[in-house]
XYZ file of N, CA and C in Angstrom:
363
model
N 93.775 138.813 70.327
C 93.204 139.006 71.644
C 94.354 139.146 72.648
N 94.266 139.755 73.025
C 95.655 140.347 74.884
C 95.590 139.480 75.503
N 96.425 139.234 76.494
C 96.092 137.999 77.559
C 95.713 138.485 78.668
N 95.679 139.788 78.682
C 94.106 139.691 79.883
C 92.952 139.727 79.501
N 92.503 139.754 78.623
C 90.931 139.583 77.507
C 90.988 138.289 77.684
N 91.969 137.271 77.822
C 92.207 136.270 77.827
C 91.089 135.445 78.661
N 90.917 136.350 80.097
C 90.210 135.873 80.966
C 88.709 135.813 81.014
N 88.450 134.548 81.212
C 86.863 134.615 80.810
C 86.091 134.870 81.765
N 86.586 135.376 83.072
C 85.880 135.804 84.217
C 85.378 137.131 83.909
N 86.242 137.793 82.894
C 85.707 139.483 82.563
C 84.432 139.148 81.602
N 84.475 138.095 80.951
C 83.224 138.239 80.139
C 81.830 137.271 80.121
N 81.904 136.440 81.355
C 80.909 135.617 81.830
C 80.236 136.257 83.000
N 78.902 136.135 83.362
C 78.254 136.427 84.372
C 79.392 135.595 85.780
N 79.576 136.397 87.004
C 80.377 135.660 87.757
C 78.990 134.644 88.657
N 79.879 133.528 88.952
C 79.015 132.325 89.762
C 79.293 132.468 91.059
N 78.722 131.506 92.051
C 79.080 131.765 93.480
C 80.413 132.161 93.895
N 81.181 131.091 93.168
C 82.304 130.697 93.737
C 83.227 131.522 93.445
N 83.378 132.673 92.408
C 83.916 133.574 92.037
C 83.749 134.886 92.756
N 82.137 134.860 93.299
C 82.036 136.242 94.345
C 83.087 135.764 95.807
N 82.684 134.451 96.345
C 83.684 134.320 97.301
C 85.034 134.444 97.091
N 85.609 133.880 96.071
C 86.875 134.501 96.372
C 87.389 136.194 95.857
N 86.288 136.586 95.303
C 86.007 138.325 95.326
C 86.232 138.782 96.457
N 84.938 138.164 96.984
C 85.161 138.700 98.635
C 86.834 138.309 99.279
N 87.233 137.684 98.974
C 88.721 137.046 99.986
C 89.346 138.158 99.291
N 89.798 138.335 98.271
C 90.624 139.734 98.094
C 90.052 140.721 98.025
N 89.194 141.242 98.300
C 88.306 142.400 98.471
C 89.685 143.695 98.683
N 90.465 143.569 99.635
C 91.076 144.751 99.794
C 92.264 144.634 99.257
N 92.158 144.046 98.266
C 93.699 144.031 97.331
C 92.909 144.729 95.903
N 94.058 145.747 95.492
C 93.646 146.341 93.922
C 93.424 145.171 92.929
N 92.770 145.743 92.289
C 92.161 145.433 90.987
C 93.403 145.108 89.961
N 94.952 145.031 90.224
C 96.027 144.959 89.078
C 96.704 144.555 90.460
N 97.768 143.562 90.206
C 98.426 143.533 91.211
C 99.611 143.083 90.375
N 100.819 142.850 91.244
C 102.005 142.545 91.105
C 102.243 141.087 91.401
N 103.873 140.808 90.766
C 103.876 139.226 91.263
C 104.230 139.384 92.987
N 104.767 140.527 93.748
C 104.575 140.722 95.151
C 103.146 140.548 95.907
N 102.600 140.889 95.047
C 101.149 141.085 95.773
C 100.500 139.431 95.510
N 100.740 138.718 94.424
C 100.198 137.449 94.021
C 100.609 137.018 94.867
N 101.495 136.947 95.024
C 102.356 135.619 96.000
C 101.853 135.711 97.378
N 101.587 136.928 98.113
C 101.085 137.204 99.052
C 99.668 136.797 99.269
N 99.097 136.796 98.097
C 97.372 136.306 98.010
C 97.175 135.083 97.951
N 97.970 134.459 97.230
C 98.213 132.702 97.127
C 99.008 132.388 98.151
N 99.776 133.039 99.176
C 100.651 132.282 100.195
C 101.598 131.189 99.568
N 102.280 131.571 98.484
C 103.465 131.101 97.620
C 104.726 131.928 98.030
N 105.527 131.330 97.278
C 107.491 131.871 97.326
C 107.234 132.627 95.977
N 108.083 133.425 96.017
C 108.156 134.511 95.103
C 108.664 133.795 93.505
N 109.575 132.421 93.542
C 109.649 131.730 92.645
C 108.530 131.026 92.057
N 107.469 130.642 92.321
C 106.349 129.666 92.409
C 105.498 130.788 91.794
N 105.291 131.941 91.800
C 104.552 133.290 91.617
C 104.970 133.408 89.790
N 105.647 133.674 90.256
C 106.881 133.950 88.626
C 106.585 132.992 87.972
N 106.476 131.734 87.961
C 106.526 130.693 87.557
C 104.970 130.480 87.119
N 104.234 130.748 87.439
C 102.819 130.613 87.232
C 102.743 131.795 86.182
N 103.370 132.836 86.526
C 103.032 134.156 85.549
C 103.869 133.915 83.999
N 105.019 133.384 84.157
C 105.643 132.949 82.915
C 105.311 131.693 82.313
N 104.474 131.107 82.761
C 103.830 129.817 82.260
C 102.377 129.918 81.643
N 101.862 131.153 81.836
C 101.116 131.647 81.618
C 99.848 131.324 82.399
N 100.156 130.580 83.328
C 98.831 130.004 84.183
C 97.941 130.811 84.760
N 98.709 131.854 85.009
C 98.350 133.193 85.332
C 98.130 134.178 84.635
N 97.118 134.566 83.942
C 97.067 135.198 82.508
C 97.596 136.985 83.441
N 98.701 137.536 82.602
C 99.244 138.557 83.184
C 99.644 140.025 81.777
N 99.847 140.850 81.922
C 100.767 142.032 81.029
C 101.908 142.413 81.296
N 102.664 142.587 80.562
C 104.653 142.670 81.261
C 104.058 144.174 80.693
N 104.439 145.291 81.369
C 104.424 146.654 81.599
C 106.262 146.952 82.019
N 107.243 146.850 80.798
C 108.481 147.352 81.170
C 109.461 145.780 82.070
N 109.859 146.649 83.311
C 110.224 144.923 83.209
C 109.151 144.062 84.434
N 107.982 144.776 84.922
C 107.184 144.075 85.591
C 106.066 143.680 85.198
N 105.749 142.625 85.743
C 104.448 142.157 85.204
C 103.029 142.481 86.241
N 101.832 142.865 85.363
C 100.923 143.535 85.715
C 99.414 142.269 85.740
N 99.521 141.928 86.655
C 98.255 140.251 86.913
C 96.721 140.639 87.424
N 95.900 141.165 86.858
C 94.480 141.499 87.044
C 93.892 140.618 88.155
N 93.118 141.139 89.243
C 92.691 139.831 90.423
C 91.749 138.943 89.992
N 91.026 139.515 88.561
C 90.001 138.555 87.938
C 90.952 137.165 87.445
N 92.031 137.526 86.596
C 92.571 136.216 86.634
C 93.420 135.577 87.973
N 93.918 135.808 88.586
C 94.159 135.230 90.397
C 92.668 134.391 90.164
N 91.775 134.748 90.540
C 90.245 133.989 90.866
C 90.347 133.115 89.757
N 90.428 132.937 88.377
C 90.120 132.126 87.556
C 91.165 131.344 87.824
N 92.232 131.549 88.312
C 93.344 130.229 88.430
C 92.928 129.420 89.431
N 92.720 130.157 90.293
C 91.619 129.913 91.750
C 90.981 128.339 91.576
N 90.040 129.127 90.723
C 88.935 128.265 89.992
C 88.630 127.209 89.397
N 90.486 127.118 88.364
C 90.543 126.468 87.839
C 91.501 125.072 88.445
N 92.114 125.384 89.336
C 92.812 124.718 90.304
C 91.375 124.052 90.637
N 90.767 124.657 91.795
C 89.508 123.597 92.164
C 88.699 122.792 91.026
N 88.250 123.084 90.067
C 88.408 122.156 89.052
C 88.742 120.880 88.877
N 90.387 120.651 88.710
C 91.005 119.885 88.135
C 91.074 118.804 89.515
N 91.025 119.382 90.580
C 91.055 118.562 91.753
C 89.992 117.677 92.199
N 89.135 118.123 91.145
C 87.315 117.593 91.385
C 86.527 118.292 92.654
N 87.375 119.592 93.293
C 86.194 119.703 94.313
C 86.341 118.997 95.607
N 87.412 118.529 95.636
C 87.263 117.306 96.814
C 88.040 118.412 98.015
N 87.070 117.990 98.628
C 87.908 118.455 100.337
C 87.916 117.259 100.993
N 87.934 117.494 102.214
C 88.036 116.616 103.316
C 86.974 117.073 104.623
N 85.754 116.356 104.468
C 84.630 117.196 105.508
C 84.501 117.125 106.815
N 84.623 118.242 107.636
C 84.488 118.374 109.074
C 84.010 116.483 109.254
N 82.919 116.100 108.904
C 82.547 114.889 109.734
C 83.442 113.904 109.401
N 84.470 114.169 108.473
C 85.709 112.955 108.325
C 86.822 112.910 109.307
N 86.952 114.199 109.013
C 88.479 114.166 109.931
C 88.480 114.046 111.126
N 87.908 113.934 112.027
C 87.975 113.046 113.620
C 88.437 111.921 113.317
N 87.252 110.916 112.393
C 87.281 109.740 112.622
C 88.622 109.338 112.169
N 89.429 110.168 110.836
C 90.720 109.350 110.245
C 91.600 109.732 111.113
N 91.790 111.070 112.360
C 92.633 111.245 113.103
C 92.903 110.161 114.412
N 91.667 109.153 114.932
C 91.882 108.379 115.155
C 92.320 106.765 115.119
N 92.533 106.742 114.133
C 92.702 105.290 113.749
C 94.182 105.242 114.055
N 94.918 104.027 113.927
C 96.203 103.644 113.929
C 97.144 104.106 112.967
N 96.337 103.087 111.765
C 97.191 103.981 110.504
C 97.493 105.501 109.986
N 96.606 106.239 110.461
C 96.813 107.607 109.950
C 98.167 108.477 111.388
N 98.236 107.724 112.327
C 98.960 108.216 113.178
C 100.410 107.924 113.153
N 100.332 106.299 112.218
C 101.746 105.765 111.839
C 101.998 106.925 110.712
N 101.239 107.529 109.854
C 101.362 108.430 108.466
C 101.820 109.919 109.236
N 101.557 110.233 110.084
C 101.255 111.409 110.738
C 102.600 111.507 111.534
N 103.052 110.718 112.220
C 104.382 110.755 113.231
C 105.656 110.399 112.792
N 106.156 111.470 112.359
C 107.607 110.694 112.149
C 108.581 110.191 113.060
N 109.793 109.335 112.462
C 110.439 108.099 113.565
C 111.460 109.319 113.924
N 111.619 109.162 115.230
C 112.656 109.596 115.890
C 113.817 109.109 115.744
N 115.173 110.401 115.382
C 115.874 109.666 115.254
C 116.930 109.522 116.567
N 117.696 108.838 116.670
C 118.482 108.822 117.825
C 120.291 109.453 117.418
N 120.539 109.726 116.282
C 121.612 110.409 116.181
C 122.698 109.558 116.497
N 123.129 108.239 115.932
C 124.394 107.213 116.481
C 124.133 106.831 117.858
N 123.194 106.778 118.853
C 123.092 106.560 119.901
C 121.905 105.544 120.093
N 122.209 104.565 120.173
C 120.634 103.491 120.333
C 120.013 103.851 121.852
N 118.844 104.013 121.215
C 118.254 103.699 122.614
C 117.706 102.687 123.719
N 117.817 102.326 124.781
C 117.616 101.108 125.239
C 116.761 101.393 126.672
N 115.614 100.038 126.160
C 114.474 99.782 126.628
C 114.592 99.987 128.594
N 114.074 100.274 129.127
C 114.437 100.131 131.037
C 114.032 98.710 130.743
C-alpha cells in the first residue's frame, strides 16, 4: 500500500469535522508542498519537514520534493485533536480565569531591572 492510500480520510465517508477543516483550506490545491504545509499549519519550515519525515504527515517524495495530499494535512488535523481529548477552553471560562490573582501572577512576567534596583518613593 503507498503512503498516500495510507490515508483513511480517502476511504471513509468524511464526518463533520473533516468538512470544516475542508472548508479552512478550501483555496489551497489538492497536493501541496512542505511550503504550502507550513503555511496552512502556521509552522517553521523545520517543524513541516519534520512532520513529513516522521511520517506524521503521510506524504510522496517526487525527486527531491515532497508531494503532501490536503486529505492527509486534515487527518493530522484530526488526529492531533484526538489525542488532546477535544479539550478547548470555552468562551464562558475564560473571563472568569482572566480574573483571578493567580492566573495574572502566570500571565505577567517579573520585570527586570538590569543591575539597577529599584527603590520604593
Amino acid at each position: 500500500m503507498s503512503e498516500i492510500a495510507a490515508c483513511t480520510l480517502i476511504q471513509e465517508e468524511p464526518d463533520r469535522k473533516t468538512e470544516r477543516y475542508m472548508m479552512m483550506f478550501k483555496d489551497y490545491p489538492d497536493v501541496v508542498s512542505v511550503d504550502i504545509l507550513q503555511e496552512m499549519l502556521g509552522i517553521c519550515r523545520k517543524n513541516a519537514y519534520l512532520l513529513v519525515k516522521q511520517n506524521k504527515i503521510h506524504s510522496a517524495r517526487v525527486g527531491r520534493s515532497y508531494k503532501i495530499p490536503k486529505l492527509c494535512v486534515v487527518e493530522y488535523l484530526i488526529d492531533q485533536n484526538r489525542q488532546l481529548g477535544g479539550m478547548r477552553l470555552s468562551n464562558s471560562l475564560a473571563p472568569s480565569l482572566q480574573n483571578t490573582p493567580e492566573s495574572s501572577k502566570l500571565m505577567m512576567p517579573k520585570q527586570r531591572t538590569f543591575g539597577c534596583e529599584q527603590k520604593g518613593a
